[in-house]
Every structure is written in C-alpha cells, then in structure tokens.
Coordinates of C-alpha atoms in Angstrom, one line a residue:
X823 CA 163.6 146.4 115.0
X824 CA 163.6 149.7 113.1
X825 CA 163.3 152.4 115.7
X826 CA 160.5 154.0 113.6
X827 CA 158.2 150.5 114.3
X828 CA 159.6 150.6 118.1
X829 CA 156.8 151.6 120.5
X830 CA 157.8 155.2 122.0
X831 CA 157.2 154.2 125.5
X832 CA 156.7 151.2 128.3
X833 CA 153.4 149.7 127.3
X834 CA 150.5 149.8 129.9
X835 CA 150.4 146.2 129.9
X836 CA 154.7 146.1 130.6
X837 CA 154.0 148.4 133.6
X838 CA 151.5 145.8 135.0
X839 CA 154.0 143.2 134.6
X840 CA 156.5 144.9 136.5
X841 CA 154.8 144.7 139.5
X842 CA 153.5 141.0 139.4
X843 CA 155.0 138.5 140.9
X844 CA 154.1 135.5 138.8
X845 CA 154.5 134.3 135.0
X846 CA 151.3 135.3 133.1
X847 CA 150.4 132.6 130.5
X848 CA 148.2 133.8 127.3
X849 CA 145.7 131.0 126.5
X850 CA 144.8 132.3 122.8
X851 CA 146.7 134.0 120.4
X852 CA 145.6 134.1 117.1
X853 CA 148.6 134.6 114.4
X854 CA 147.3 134.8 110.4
X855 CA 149.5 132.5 107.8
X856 CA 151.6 134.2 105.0
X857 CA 149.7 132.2 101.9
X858 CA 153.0 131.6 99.7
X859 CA 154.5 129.3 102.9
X860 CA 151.7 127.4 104.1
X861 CA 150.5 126.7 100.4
X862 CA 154.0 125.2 99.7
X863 CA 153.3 122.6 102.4
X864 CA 150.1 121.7 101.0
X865 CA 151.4 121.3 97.7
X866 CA 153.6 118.9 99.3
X867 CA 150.7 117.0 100.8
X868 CA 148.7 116.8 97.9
X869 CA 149.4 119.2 95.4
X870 CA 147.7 121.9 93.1
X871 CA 144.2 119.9 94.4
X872 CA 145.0 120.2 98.0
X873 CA 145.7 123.7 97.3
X874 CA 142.4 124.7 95.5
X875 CA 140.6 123.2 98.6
X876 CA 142.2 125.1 101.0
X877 CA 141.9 128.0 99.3
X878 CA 138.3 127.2 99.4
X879 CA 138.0 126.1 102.2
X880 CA 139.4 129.8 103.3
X881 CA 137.0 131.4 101.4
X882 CA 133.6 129.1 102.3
X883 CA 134.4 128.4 105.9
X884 CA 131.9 131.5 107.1
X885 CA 130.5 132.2 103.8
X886 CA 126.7 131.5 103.1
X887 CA 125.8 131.0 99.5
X888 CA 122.1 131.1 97.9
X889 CA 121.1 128.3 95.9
X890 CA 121.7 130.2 92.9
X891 CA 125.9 130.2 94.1
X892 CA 125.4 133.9 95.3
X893 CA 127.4 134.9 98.6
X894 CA 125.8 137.7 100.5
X895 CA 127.7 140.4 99.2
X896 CA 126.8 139.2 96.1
X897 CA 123.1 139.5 96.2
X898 CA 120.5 142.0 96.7
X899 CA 118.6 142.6 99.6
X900 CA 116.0 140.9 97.9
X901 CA 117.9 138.1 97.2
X902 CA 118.8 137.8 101.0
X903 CA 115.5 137.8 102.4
X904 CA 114.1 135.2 100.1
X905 CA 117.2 133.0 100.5
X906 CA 117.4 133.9 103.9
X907 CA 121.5 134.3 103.8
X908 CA 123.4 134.3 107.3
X909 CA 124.8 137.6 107.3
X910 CA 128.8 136.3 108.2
X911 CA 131.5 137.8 109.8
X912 CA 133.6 140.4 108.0
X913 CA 136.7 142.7 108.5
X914 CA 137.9 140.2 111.2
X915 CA 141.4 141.1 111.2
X916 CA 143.7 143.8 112.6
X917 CA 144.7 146.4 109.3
X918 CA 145.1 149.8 110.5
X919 CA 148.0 148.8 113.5
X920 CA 150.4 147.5 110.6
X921 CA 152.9 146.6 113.0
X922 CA 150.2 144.3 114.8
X923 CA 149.3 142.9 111.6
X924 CA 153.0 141.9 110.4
X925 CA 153.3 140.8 114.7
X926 CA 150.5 138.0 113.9
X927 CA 152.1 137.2 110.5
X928 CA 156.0 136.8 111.9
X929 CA 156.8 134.1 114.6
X930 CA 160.0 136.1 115.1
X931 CA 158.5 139.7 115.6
X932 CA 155.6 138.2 117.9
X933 CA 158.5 136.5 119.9
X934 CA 160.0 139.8 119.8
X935 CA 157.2 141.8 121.2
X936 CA 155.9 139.3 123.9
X937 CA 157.5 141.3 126.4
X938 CA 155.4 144.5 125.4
X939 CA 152.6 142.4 125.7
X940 CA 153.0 141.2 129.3
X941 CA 153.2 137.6 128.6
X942 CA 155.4 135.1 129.1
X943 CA 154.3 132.1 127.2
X944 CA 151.8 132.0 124.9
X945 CA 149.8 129.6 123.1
X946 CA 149.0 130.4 119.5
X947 CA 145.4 129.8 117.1
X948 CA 146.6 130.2 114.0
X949 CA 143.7 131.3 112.3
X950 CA 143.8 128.7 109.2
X951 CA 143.7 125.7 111.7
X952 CA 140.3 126.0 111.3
X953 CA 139.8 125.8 107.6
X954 CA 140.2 122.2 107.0
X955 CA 136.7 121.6 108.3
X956 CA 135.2 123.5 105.8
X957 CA 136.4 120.9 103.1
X958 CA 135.0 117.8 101.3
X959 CA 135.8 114.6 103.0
X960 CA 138.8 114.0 100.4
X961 CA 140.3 116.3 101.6
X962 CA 140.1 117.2 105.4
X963 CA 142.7 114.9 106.7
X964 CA 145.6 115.5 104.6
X965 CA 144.8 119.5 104.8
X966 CA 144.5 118.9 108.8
X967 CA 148.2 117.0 108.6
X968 CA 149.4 119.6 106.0
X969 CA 149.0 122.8 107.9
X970 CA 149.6 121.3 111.3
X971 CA 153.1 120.3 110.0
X972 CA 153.6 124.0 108.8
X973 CA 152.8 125.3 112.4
X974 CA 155.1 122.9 114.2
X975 CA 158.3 123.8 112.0
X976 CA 157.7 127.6 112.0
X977 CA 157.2 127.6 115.9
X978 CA 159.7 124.9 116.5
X979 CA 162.4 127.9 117.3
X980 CA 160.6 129.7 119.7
X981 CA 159.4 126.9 121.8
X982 CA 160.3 128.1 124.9
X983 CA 157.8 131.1 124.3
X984 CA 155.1 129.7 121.8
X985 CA 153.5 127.2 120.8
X986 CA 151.0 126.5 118.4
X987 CA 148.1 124.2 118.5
X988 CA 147.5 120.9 116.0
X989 CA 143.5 121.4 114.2
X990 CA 142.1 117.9 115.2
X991 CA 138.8 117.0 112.3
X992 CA 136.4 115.2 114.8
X993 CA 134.0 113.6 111.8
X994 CA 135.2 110.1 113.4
X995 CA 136.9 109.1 116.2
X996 CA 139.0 106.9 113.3
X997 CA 140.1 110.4 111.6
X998 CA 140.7 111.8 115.3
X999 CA 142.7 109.4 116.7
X1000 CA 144.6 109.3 112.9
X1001 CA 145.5 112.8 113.4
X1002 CA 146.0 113.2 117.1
X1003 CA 148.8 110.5 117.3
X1004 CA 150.1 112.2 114.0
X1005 CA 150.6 115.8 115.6
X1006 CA 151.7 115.0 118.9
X1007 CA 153.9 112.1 118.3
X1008 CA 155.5 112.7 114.2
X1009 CA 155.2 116.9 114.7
X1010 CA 156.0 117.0 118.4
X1011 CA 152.9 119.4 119.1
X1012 CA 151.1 119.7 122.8
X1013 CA 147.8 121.2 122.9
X1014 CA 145.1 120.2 120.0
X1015 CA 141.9 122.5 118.7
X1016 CA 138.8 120.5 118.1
X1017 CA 135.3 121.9 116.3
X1018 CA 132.9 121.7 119.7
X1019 CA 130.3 119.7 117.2
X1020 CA 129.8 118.2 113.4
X1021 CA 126.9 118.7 111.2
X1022 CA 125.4 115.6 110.0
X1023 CA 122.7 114.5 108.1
X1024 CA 119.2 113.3 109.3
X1025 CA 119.2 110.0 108.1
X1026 CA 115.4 110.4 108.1
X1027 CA 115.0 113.6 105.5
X1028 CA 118.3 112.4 103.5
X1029 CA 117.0 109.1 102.8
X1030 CA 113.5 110.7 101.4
X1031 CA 115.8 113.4 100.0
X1032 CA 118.6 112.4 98.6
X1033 CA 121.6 115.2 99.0
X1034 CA 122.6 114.5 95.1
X1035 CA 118.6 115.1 93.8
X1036 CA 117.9 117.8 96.4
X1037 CA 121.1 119.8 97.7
X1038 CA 118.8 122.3 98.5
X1039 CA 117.1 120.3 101.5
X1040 CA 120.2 118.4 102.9
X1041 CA 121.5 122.0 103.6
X1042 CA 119.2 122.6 106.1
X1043 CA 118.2 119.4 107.1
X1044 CA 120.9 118.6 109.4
X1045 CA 121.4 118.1 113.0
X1046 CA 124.5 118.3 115.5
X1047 CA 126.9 115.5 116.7
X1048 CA 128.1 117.2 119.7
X1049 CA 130.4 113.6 120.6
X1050 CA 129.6 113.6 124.1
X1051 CA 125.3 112.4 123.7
X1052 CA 122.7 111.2 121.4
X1053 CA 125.9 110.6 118.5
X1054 CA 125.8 108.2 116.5
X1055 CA 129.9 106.9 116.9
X1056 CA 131.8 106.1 119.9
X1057 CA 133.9 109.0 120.9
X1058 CA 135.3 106.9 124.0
X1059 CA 138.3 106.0 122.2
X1060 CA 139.1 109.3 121.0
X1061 CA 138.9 110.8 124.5
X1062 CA 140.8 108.1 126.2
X1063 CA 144.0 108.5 123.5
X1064 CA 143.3 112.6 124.1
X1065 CA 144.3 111.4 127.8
X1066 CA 146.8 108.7 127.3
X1067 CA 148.6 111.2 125.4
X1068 CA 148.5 114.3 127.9
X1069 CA 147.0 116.1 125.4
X1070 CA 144.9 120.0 126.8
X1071 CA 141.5 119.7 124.8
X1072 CA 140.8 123.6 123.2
X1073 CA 137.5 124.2 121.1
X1074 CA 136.7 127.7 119.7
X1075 CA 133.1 126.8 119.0
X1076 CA 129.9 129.0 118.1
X1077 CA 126.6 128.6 117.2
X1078 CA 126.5 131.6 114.5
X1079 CA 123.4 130.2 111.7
X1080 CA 121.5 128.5 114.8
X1081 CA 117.9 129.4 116.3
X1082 CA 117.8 133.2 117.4
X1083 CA 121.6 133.7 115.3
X1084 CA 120.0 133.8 111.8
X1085 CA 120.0 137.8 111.3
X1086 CA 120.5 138.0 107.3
X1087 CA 121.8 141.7 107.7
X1088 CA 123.3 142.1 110.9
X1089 CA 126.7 140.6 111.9
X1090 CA 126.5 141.9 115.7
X1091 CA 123.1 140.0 116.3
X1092 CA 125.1 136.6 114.9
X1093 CA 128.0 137.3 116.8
X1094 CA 126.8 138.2 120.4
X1095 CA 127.0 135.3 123.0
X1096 CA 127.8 132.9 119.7
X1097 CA 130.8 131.2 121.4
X1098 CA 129.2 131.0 124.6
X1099 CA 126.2 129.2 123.3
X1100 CA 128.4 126.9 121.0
X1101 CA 130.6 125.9 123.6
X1102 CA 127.9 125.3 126.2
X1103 CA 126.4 122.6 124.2
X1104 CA 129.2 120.8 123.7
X1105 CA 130.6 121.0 127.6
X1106 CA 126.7 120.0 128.4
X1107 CA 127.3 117.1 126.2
X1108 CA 130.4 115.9 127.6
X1109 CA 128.8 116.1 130.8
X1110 CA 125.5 114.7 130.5
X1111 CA 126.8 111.6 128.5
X1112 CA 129.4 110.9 131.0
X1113 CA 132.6 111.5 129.3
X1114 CA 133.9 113.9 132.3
X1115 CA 132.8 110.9 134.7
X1116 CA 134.9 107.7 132.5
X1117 CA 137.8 110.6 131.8
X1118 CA 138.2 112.5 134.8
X1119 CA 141.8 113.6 133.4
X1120 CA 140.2 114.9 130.3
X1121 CA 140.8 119.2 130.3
X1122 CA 138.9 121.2 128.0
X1123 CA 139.7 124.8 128.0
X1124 CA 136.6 126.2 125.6
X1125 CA 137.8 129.7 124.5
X1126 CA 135.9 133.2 123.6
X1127 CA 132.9 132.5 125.2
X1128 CA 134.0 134.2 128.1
X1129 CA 133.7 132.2 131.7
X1130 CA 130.6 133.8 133.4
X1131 CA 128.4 130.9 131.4
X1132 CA 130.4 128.0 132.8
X1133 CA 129.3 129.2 136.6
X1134 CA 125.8 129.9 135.4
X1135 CA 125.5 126.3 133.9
X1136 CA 127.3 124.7 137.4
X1137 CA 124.8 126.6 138.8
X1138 CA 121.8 125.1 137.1
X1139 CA 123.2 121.5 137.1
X1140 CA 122.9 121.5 140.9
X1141 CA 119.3 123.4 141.4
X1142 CA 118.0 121.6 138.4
X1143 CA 119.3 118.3 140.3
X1144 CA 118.2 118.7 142.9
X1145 CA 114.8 118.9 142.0
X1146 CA 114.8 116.3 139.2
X1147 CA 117.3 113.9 140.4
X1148 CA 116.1 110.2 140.5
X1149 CA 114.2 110.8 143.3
X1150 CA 112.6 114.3 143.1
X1151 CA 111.3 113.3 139.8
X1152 CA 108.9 111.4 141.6
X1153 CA 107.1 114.6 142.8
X1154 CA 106.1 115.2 139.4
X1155 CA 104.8 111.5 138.3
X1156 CA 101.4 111.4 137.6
X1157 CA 100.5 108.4 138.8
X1158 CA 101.4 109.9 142.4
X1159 CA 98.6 111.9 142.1
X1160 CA 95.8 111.7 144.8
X1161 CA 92.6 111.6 142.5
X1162 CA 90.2 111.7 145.5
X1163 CA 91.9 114.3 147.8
X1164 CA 92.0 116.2 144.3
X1165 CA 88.4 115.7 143.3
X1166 CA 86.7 116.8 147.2
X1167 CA 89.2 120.2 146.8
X1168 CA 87.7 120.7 143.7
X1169 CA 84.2 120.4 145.0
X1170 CA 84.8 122.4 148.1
X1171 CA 86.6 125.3 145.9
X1172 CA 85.7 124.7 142.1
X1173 CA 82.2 125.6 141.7
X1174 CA 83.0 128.3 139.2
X1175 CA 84.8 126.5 137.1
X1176 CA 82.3 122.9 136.9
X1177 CA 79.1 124.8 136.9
X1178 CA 77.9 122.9 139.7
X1179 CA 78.3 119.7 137.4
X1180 CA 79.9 116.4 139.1
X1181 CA 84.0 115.6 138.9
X1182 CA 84.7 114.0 136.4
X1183 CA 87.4 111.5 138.6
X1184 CA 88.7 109.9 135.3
X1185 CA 89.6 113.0 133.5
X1186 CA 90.1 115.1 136.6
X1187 CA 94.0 114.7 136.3
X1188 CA 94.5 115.4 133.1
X1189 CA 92.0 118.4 132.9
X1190 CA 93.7 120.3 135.8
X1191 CA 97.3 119.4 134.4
X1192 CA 96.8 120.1 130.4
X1193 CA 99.8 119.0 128.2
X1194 CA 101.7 117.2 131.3
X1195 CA 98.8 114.7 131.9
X1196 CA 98.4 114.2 128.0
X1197 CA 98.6 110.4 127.9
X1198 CA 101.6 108.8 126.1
X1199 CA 102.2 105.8 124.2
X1200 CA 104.1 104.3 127.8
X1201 CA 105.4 106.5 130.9
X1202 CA 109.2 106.8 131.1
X1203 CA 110.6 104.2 133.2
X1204 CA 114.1 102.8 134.3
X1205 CA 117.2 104.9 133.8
X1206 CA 114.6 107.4 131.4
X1207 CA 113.8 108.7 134.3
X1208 CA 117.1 110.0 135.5
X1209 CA 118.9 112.3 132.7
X1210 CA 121.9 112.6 135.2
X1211 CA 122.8 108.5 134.9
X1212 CA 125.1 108.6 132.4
X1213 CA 127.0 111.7 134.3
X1214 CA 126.9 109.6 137.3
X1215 CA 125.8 112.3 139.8
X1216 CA 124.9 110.8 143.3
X1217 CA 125.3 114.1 145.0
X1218 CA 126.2 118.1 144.7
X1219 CA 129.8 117.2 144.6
X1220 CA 129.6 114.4 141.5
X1221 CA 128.8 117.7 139.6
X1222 CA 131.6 119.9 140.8
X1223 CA 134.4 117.4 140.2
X1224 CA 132.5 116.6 136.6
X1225 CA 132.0 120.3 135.7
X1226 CA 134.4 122.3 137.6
X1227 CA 137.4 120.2 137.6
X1228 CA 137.3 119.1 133.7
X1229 CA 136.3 122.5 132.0
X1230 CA 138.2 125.6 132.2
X1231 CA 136.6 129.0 130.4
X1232 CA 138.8 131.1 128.2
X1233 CA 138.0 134.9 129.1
X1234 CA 139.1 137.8 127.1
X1235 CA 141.0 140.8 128.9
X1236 CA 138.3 143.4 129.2
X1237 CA 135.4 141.1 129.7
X1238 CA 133.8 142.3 133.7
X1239 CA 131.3 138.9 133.4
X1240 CA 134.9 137.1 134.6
X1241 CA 134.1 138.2 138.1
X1242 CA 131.1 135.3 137.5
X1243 CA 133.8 133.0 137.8
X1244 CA 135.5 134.0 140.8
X1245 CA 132.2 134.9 142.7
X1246 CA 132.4 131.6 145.7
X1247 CA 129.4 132.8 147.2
X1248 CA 127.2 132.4 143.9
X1249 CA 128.4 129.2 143.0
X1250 CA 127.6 125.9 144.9
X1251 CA 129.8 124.2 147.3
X1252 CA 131.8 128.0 147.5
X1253 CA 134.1 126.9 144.4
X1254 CA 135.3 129.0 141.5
X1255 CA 135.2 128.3 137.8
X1256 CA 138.2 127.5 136.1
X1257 CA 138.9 130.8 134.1
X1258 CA 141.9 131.2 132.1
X1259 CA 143.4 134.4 130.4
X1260 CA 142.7 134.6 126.9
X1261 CA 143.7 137.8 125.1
X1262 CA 142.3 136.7 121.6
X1263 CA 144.9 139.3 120.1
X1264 CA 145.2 138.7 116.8
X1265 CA 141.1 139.7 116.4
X1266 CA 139.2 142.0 115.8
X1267 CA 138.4 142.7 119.5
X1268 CA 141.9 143.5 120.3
X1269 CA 143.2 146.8 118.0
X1270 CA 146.3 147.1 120.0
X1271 CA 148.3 143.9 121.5
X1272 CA 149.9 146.1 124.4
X1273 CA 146.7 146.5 126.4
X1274 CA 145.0 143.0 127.1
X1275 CA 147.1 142.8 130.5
X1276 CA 146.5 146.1 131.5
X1277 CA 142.7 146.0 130.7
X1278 CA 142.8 142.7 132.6
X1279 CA 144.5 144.5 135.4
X1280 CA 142.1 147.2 135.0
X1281 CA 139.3 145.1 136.5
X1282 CA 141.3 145.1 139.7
X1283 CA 141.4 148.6 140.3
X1284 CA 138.1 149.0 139.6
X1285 CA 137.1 146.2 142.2
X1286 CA 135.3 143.8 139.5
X1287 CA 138.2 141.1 141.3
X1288 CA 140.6 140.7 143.2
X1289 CA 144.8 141.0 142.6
X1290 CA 144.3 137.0 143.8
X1291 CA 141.6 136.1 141.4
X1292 CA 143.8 138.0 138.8
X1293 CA 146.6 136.1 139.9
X1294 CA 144.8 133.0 139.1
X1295 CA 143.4 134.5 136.1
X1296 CA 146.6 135.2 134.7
X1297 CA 148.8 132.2 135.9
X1298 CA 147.4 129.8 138.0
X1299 CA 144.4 128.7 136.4
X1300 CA 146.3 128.6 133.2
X1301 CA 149.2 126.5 134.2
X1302 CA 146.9 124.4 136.1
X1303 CA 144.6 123.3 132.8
X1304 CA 148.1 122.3 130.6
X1305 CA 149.7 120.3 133.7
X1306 CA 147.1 118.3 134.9
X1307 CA 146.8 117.3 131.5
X1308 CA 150.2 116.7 130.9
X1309 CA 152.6 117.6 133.6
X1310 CA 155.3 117.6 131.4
X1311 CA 153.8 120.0 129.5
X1312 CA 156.1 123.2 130.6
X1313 CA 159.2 121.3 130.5
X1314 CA 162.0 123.6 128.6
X1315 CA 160.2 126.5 128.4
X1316 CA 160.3 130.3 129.9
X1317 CA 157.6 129.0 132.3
X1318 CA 159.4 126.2 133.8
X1319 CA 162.2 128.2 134.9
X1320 CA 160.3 131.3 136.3
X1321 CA 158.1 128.6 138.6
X1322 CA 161.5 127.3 139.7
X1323 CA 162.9 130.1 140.4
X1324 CA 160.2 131.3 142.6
X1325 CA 159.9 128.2 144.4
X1326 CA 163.2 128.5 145.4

C-alpha cells in the first residue's frame, strides 16, 4: 500500500490485540459492491431485466413512496404529513475516511488491513445481499443466486480470513430450501442471512380489496409472517435442511415503519432499538412455535440489535411462566371464582359502593372484574390455555436450552448494554446470553475501522465486564455459534490453526 494511505502508527485496536491471548472473530462486516462487477453477474443471470431490478431494488429497498410515486425527498412537508411518508435511512455509509470506504469496496485491501483492525477472521454482510427482497417475485430468486455467486468468487481467495454470507429469500420454504442447497452446495458458502419476517397480505382486506383495483390499501394492509407461529407455510423443512446442512442462521432484521417507528421527519426516532424489536419477534416466534424445541441444533446469531434484549426476553419467559404456565393459569379462571365468599366481603366492606342495595350474585363477578369477566362466545380450553405447548416448556430449564442455547446476540463494540449479557446474577438459572462480537464496520456507526476492538476492550477498563466476558465476547461465544452449527466450519482457515496451536 502507498505509504501516504498507510496508518502513521499501531492502531488502538492492534495494541489490544497484542496482549490477548486468543483469536478474536468479527461477526459482521459489512463490505459495499463495486456496481460495474456485480451488475455483470446479473446480466449473466438474467440480463438487462435482472439488472433494472436490482438496480431498483437498490434504490426502493428503504425508500417510501406517496401514492402520487413521490419519495420523501421528493415531497413537501405537506406532502409528507398527508401521505404520512416513513422518514428512511440516509447517509448510511462511510465517505469522509476514503481509505475505509475503498477497505469495504476491495476484498484485497480489507484482507490487508485486518490486522489493523484486531481481527482475525471475519465474516462479511455485503450490503447488497439484502436487496433481492425488495424485488417482484420474478425476480427475487435469480437476483438472490446472482449476487450470492458474485460474493463466493470474489471472497473465494481470502478464505482463510473472510467469508461472506449467501442472502436466503424466505417467501417459501420451496424458494428457501432452492437457494440454501444452491449457495452452500454449487457456491461452497457457510453462513446464510435471512429477513427475520415477510410481509403478506391479509387475505381478509385483499379479497374485498383487490391489490390491482386498490394498490393504495394492500400497502398497508398487510401483516407479518415471522416463520416460526401463526404462518401460514411450513417452515419445518426449511429449518431441518438449515441443520442437515450445518448451516449458522444470521438475520439483520428491524422493525423501522412499525407501531411507535413511523416518525415521517425524523430518522433517529425510526432507527433507535429498530433491530432489537425486529429481531425479538422473530426469535419469540421461533420459540413460542417450537422450532428451537424440534431443532435444537438450529443457531441463530440475530445481529445489530445489541444482546441486552435477548437476557431481558429469557428473563420474562421464565417470570411470565411461571405465573401463566399450564397450571398457574388456573389462578386467573373465572370459573374458580368463589361467588359467595365474594358476595359476604362485599357486604361486610362494600356499602359505599352498593348503596346499601343487595349483591347482585349473578353479575357480582363480572362487575368487580370489568373487561376480564366480559363473557365470550366459549372459555379457552385444551392446549389454548397453555401458550408455552408448542415450545414445550415443562420447567425453568426447557426455556434456557430453547432460548439461551439456540440464539446468540450480535453486539456492536461500544455498546455498555452487553454487560446485560454477561450479568449471571440477573438472569435465571445464573447463565449468560450468548453475545457475539459484531463490529458492524462498514456503517455508519463505525467512522474508523481501527477502533471497534479497542472500544470493546474499553469496556473492560472501565469495569462494564470483565477481560473473561470479553474473552468470550471476542472469541468464544463466536466460535462457539459457527461450530456447533457446523463443526467443520473453521476447517482451513486462520482460526483453525491459532486454536491448535494454543491447545498444544
């Protein structure tokens, strides 16, 4: 490199490395595509068509349009408040650090400068992975094949260091399974990216409203297939290939344009939390319909949400089990009610409120509990009664082993809520959530790619954690979420050879 572009000193984050005495394993990386190379693959998918729709795709994947066709920077402020246009994300991307900005466009520069970085491996998010979603039907499979192909072949070299991941569409488990088998088996690739839910129709509204008469009302009237509950395909299949294969689960999912992330001027507002929420609904789905339970292999690691949310949900499964489990749920069953006990307290101490006027036995219940005693068309009964069936729970540790052990939480360098994660004494049973090192260079978050480690490391001195729970951080909850899934999966890299040659 050009000793001009060379960095004038050890970075922070190089210093920190020096002292550790394990590999450190970045979880996301986000690297942009130069346009020229990965349109020429598409072409070669599916020519000047494919291209348009990528190029779309690019363009709409974030973008909000009025009825009219207006983006927001397009309209007035008017315009925005009647249309009610999601304010989007904008200026996401390193500029004024040109050298990081070439680093996330050049595999062989971000090879180069890994070592100023403080990683050893790391595994990359090429940002237009997620693009294909945004496209028609036509054309989301062969863009998905397309730039996954692109990725494997510009990587291939520098697979001892980096590896990319293959964008998996999840509209069926048919198109999922199509294009899992095709990127790991045809392109060789090892860790997959899914979208944590589809938007679909409700059948309901688009049957009165058909989306070709009224485009304006299928746009809102939607709901979310999150695969794991209440969806209307079998993901089963999907998830038990995702296993047969060895294949890490990632999902960079948020919930920007949902309830309480609608702000039509305010980015910030969106963005706050937005992966956190997104990603909590769909590990709440896997969970609650069972799929961590039939696929206890399964590993999702569910990235830039940070990992303090994944103890506060463990922690809320097990109080909010414990008192509506099966069982509990009996305490609140109306029919357990003791109508005459009830009615005699309510003479003894309820003058002031019946005016001296005689109980009322058969509307006693229902006028001391409101909206819970309103009477429905039947009372819940059989497995209605238990929203933890499906999940299987039985006791505290059915919820560990489905929560804890499936899901691990991609936290960025700087973020203090890890120490959520790492806090035994908080969560039940004394465990600690899975959180893995995720510098999300390549983003806006990270100006400069030399400091994630050191900021990381920062939390130690400052007593947020501890050097072991940065250790784990780091290294050992990484390497733990890609071999479980696939124990092969660190065969002939950098990694494999610095674990043997400190267990020797």
């Amino acid at each position: 490199m050009n000793d001009r572009l060379r960095t004038a000193q050890v970075s922070r984050s190089q210093a920190v490395k020096a002292r550790l005495d394990h590999p450190v394993i970045d979880t996301d990386v986000h690297v942009n595509d130069f346009a020229p190379a990965i349109e020429d693959y598409v072409h070669q998918y599916g020519g000047s068509a494919l291209v348009e729709a990528l190029r779309k795709a690019l363009g709409g994947r974030f973008a909000t349009k009025s009825a009219a066709g207006k983006d927001w920077y397009q309209q007035t402020a008017e315009e925005r408040q009647y249309n009610r246009t999601l304010r989007a994300p904008w200026w996401a991307r390193v500029t004024r650090n040109t050298l990081d900005l070439a680093t996330y466009t050049l595999p062989d520069l971000l090879a180069e400068r890994l070592a100023e970085q403080g990683a050893d491996y790391s595994v990359l998010f090429p940002n237009d992975v997620l693009s294909p979603a945004a496209a028609g039907s036509e054309f989301r499979q062969p863009l998905h094949r397309a730039i996954n192909h692109f990725h494997a072949d510009l990587y291939r070299k520098h697979a001892h260091r980096l590896t990319p991941v293959a964008g998996i569409p999840m509209h069926t488990p048919k198109e999922a399974i199509e294009e899992l088998e095709f990127a790991v088996n045809t392109l060789g690739l090892k860790v997959i990216n899914i979208p944590g839910g589809v938007r679909r129709p409700i059948r309901a509204v688009a049957d009165k409203y058909p989306k070709a008469e009224h485009p304006e009302v299928a746009q809102h009237a939607t709901y979310t297939d999150f695969f794991g509950i209440d969806s209307e395909h079998d993901y089963d299949p999907f998830w038990a290939k995702v296993v047969e294969l060895g294949v890490p689960v990632t999902t960079h999912y948020g919930s920007q344009g949902w309830t309480g992330r609608q702000s039509i001027s305010n980015y910030m507002f969106n963005h706050v939390g937005h992966f956190a929420d997104g990603s909590q609904a769909f590990a709440k789905a896997l969970f609650f319909g069972g799929v961590t339970r039939r696929f206890p292999g399964l590993r999702v690691g569910l990235l830039e949400g940070g990992a303090d949310w994944g103890s506060h949900v463990y922690t809320h499964l097990v109080d909010r089990w414990e008192k509506r489990n099966r069982h509990a749920v009996q305490n609140y069953n109306p029919a357990h009610a003791d109508i005459e006990l009830l009615a005699s307290l309510f003479e003894r101490y309820g003058q002031d409120l019946t005016k001296g006027k005689p109980v009322n036995r058969e509307t006693l219940l229902r006028d001391s509990l409101g909206i819970s005693a309103l009477p429905h068309s039947r009372d819940p009964v059989g497995d209605e009664l238990d929203d933890f069936k499906a999940a299987g729970i039985e006791k505290v540790e059915d919820i560990r082993d489905r929560w804890v052990n499936n899901f691990f939480f991609g936290s960025e360098a700087d973020d203090r809520t890890v120490a959520a994660a790492f806090n035994h004494k908080v969560n039940p049973l004394g465990v600690k959530i899975n959180a893995i090192w995720s510098s999300d260079i390549g983003h806006w978050d990270v100006p400069d790619l030399t400091e994630p480690l050191a900021e990381s490391w920062d939390l130690v001195e400052q007593g947020v954690i501890t050097a072991s729970d940065f250790k784990a951080f780091t290294f050992g909850n990484p390497y733990k979420f890609y071999t479980e899934a696939n124990p092969r999966f660190f065969e002939g890299t950098d990694i494999a050879d610095k674990v043997k040659n400190r267990a020797a």
